[in-house]
Short mmCIF file of C-alpha atoms in Angstrom, two decimals:
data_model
loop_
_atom_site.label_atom_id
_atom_site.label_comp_id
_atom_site.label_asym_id
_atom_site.label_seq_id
_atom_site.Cartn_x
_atom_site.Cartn_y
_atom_site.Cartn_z
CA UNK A 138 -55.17 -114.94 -86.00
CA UNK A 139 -58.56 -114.06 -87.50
CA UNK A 140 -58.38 -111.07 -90.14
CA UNK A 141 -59.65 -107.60 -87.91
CA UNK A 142 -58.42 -108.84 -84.70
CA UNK A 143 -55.15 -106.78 -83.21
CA UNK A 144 -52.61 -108.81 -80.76
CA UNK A 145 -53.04 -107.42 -77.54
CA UNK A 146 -49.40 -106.41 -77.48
CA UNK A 147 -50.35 -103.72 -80.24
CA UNK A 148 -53.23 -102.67 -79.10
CA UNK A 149 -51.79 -101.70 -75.84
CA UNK A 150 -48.45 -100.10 -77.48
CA UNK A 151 -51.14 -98.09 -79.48
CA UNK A 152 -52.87 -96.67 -76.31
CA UNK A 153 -49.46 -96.22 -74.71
CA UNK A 154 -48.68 -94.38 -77.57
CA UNK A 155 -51.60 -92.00 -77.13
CA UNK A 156 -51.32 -91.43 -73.56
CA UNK A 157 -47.60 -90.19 -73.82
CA UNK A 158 -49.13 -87.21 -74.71
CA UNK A 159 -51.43 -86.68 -71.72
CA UNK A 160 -49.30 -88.36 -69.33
CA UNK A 161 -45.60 -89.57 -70.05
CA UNK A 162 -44.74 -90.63 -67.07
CA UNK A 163 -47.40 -93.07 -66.65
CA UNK A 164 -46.55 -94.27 -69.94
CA UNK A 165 -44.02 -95.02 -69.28
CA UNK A 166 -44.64 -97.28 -66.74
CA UNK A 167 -46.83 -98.97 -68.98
CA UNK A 168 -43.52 -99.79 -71.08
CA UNK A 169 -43.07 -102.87 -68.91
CA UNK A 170 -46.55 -104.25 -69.67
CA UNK A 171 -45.16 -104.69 -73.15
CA UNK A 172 -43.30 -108.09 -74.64
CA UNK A 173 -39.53 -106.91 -74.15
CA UNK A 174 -39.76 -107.26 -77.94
CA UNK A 175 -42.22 -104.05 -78.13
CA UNK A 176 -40.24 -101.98 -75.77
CA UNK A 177 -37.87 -100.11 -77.05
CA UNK A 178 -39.84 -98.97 -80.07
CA UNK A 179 -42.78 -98.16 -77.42
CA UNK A 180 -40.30 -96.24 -75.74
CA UNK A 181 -39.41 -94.00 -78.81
CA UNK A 182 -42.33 -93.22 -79.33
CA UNK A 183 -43.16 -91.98 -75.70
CA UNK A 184 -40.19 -89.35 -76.22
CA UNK A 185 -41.61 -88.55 -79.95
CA UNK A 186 -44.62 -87.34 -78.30
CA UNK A 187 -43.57 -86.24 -75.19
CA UNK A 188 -40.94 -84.23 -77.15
CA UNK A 189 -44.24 -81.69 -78.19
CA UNK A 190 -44.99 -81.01 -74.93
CA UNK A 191 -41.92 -81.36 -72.74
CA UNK A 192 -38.82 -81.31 -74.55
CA UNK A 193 -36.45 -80.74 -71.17
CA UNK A 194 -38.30 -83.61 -69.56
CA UNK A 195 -38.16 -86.05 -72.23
CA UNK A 196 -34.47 -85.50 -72.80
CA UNK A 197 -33.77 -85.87 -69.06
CA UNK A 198 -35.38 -89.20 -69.74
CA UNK A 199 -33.27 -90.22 -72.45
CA UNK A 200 -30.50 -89.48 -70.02
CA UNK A 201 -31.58 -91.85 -67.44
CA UNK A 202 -32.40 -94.78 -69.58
CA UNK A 203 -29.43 -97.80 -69.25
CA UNK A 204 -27.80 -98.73 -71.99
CA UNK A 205 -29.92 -100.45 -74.51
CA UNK A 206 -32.44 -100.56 -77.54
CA UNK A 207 -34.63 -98.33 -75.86
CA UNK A 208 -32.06 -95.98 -74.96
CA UNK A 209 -31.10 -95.91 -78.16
CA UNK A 210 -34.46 -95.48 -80.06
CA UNK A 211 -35.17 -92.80 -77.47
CA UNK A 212 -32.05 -90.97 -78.04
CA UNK A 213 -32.45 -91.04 -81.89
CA UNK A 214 -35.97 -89.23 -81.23
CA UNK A 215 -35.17 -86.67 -78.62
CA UNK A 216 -32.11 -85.52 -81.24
CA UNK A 217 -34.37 -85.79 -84.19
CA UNK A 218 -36.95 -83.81 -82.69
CA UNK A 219 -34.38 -81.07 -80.87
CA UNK A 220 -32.32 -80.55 -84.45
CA UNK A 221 -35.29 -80.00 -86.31
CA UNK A 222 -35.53 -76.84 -84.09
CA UNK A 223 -32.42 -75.95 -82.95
CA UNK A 224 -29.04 -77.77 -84.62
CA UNK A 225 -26.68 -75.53 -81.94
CA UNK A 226 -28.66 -76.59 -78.76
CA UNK A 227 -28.91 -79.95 -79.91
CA UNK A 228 -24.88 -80.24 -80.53
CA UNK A 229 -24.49 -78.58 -77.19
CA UNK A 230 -26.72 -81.15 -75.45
CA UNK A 231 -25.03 -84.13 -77.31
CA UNK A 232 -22.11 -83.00 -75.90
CA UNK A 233 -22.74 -84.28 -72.86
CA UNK A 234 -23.79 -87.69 -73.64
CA UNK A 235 -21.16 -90.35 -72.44
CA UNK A 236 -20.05 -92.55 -75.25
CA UNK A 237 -20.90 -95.40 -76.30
CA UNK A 238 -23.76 -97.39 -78.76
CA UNK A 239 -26.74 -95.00 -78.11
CA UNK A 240 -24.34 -91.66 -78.07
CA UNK A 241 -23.32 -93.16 -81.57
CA UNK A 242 -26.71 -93.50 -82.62
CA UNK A 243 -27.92 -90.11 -81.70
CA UNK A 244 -24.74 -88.50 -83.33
CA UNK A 245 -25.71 -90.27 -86.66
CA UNK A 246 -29.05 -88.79 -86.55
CA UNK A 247 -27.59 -85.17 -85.80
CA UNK A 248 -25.27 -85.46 -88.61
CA UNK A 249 -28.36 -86.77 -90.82
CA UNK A 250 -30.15 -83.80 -89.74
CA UNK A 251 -27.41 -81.32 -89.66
CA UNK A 252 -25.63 -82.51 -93.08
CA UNK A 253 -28.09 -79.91 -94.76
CA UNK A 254 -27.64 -76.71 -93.34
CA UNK A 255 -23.80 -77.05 -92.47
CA UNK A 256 -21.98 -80.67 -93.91
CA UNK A 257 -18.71 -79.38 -92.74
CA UNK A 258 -20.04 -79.48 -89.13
CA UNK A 259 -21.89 -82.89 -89.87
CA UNK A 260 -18.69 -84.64 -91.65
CA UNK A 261 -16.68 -83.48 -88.51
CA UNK A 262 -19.60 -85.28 -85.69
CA UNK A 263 -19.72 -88.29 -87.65
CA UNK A 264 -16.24 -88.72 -86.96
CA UNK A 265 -17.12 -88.50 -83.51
CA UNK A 266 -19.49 -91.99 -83.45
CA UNK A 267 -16.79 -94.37 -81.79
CA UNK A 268 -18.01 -97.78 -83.67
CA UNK A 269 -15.92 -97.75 -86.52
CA UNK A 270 -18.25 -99.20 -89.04
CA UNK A 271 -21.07 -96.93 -88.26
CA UNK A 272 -18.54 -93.50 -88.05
CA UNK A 273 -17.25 -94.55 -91.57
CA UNK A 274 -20.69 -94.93 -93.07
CA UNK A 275 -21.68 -91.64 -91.42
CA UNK A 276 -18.91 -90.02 -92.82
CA UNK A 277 -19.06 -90.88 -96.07
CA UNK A 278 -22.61 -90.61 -96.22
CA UNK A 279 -21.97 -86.48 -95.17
CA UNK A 280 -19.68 -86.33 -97.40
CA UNK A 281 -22.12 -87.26 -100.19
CA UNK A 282 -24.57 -84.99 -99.12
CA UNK A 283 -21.72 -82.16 -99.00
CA UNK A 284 -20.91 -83.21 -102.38
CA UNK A 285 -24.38 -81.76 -103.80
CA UNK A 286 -24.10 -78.83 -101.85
CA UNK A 287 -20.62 -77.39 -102.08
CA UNK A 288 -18.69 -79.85 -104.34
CA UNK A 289 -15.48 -77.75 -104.28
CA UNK A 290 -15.30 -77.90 -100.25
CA UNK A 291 -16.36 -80.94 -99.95
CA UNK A 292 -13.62 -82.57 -102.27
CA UNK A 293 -10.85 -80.75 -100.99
CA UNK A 294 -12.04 -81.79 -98.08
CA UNK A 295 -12.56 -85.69 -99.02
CA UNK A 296 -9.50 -85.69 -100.55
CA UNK A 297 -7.26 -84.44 -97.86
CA UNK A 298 -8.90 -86.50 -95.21
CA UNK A 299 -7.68 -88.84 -92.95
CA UNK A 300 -11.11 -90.00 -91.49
CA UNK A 301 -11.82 -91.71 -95.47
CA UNK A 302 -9.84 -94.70 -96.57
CA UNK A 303 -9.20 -94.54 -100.53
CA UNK A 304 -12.02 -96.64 -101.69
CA UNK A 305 -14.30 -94.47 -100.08
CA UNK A 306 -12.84 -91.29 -101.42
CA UNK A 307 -12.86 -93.30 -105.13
CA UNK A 308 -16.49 -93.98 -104.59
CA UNK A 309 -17.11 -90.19 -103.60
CA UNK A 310 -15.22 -88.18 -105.48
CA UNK A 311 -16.35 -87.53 -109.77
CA UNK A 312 -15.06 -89.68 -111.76
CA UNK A 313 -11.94 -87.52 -113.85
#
């Protein structure tokens, strides 16, 4: 490829980009235009933008999505978005999702979101991601963050908890 020239596939993810925020729903069905390998991220995008305009809209969209990478990266920005304005309506409408990957990756960017202004509630949601691996490093990584905010709560509640094996609580908790 000559230097200055775009791949078609970008160009056109760029201008689906932009039109998400005149018209969603036709960008949407632009999505399929894209290599498969361009979708999902396309897709994000779509409900980053859309989210400005349309929040209800572009979460009902999340919510019909299969199961998937796009799914998943729209999920992650329809939370993102929602908790930066509202942490209690965006639990509430997390709530409802049905579990599985894309629940879990939503729930881990709650709990990155919500680990600042309340790490108890964020340590507890991480526990509810059902892949092991990823609930674990969720946890801990509230946990951390609780750390530098309330160290007293958060080790009492590191070390009475059941949701950290013991090499994660020795790699949280100060060194005596």
């Amino acid at each position: 490829m000559r230097a200055g020239r775009c791949r078609p596939s970008v160009v056109l993810g760029n201008i689906i980009g932009d039109l998400a925020e005149q018209d969603p729903q036709r960008a949407i069905g632009l999505i399929a235009e894209l290599p498969s390998a361009k979708q999902a991220n396309t897709a994000g995008s779509i409900a980053t933008r859309w989210m400005r305009s349309d929040p209800e809209a572009a979460a009902a969209w999340a919510l019909q999505l299969p199961e998937g990478e796009a799914r998943k990266n729209v999920l992650s920005s329809v939370v993102n978005n929602m908790a930066i304005q509202d942490l209690t309506k965006t639990a509430g409408w997390l709530e409802q999702l049905p579990l599985g990957p894309s629940r879990d990756w939503a729930v881990r960017e709650f709990t990155g979101r919500a680990v600042t202004a309340d790490p108890a509630a964020a340590t507890a949601w991480a526990a509810t991601i059902s892949d092991e691996r990823l609930r674990s490093s969720e946890i801990e990584r509230a946990a951390s963050k609780w750390l530098g905010k309330d160290s007293d709560a958060a080790t009492r509640w590191i070390t009475g908890s059941t949701q950290l094996d013991e090499k994660a609580k020795k790699r949280l908790l100060p060194k005596n």
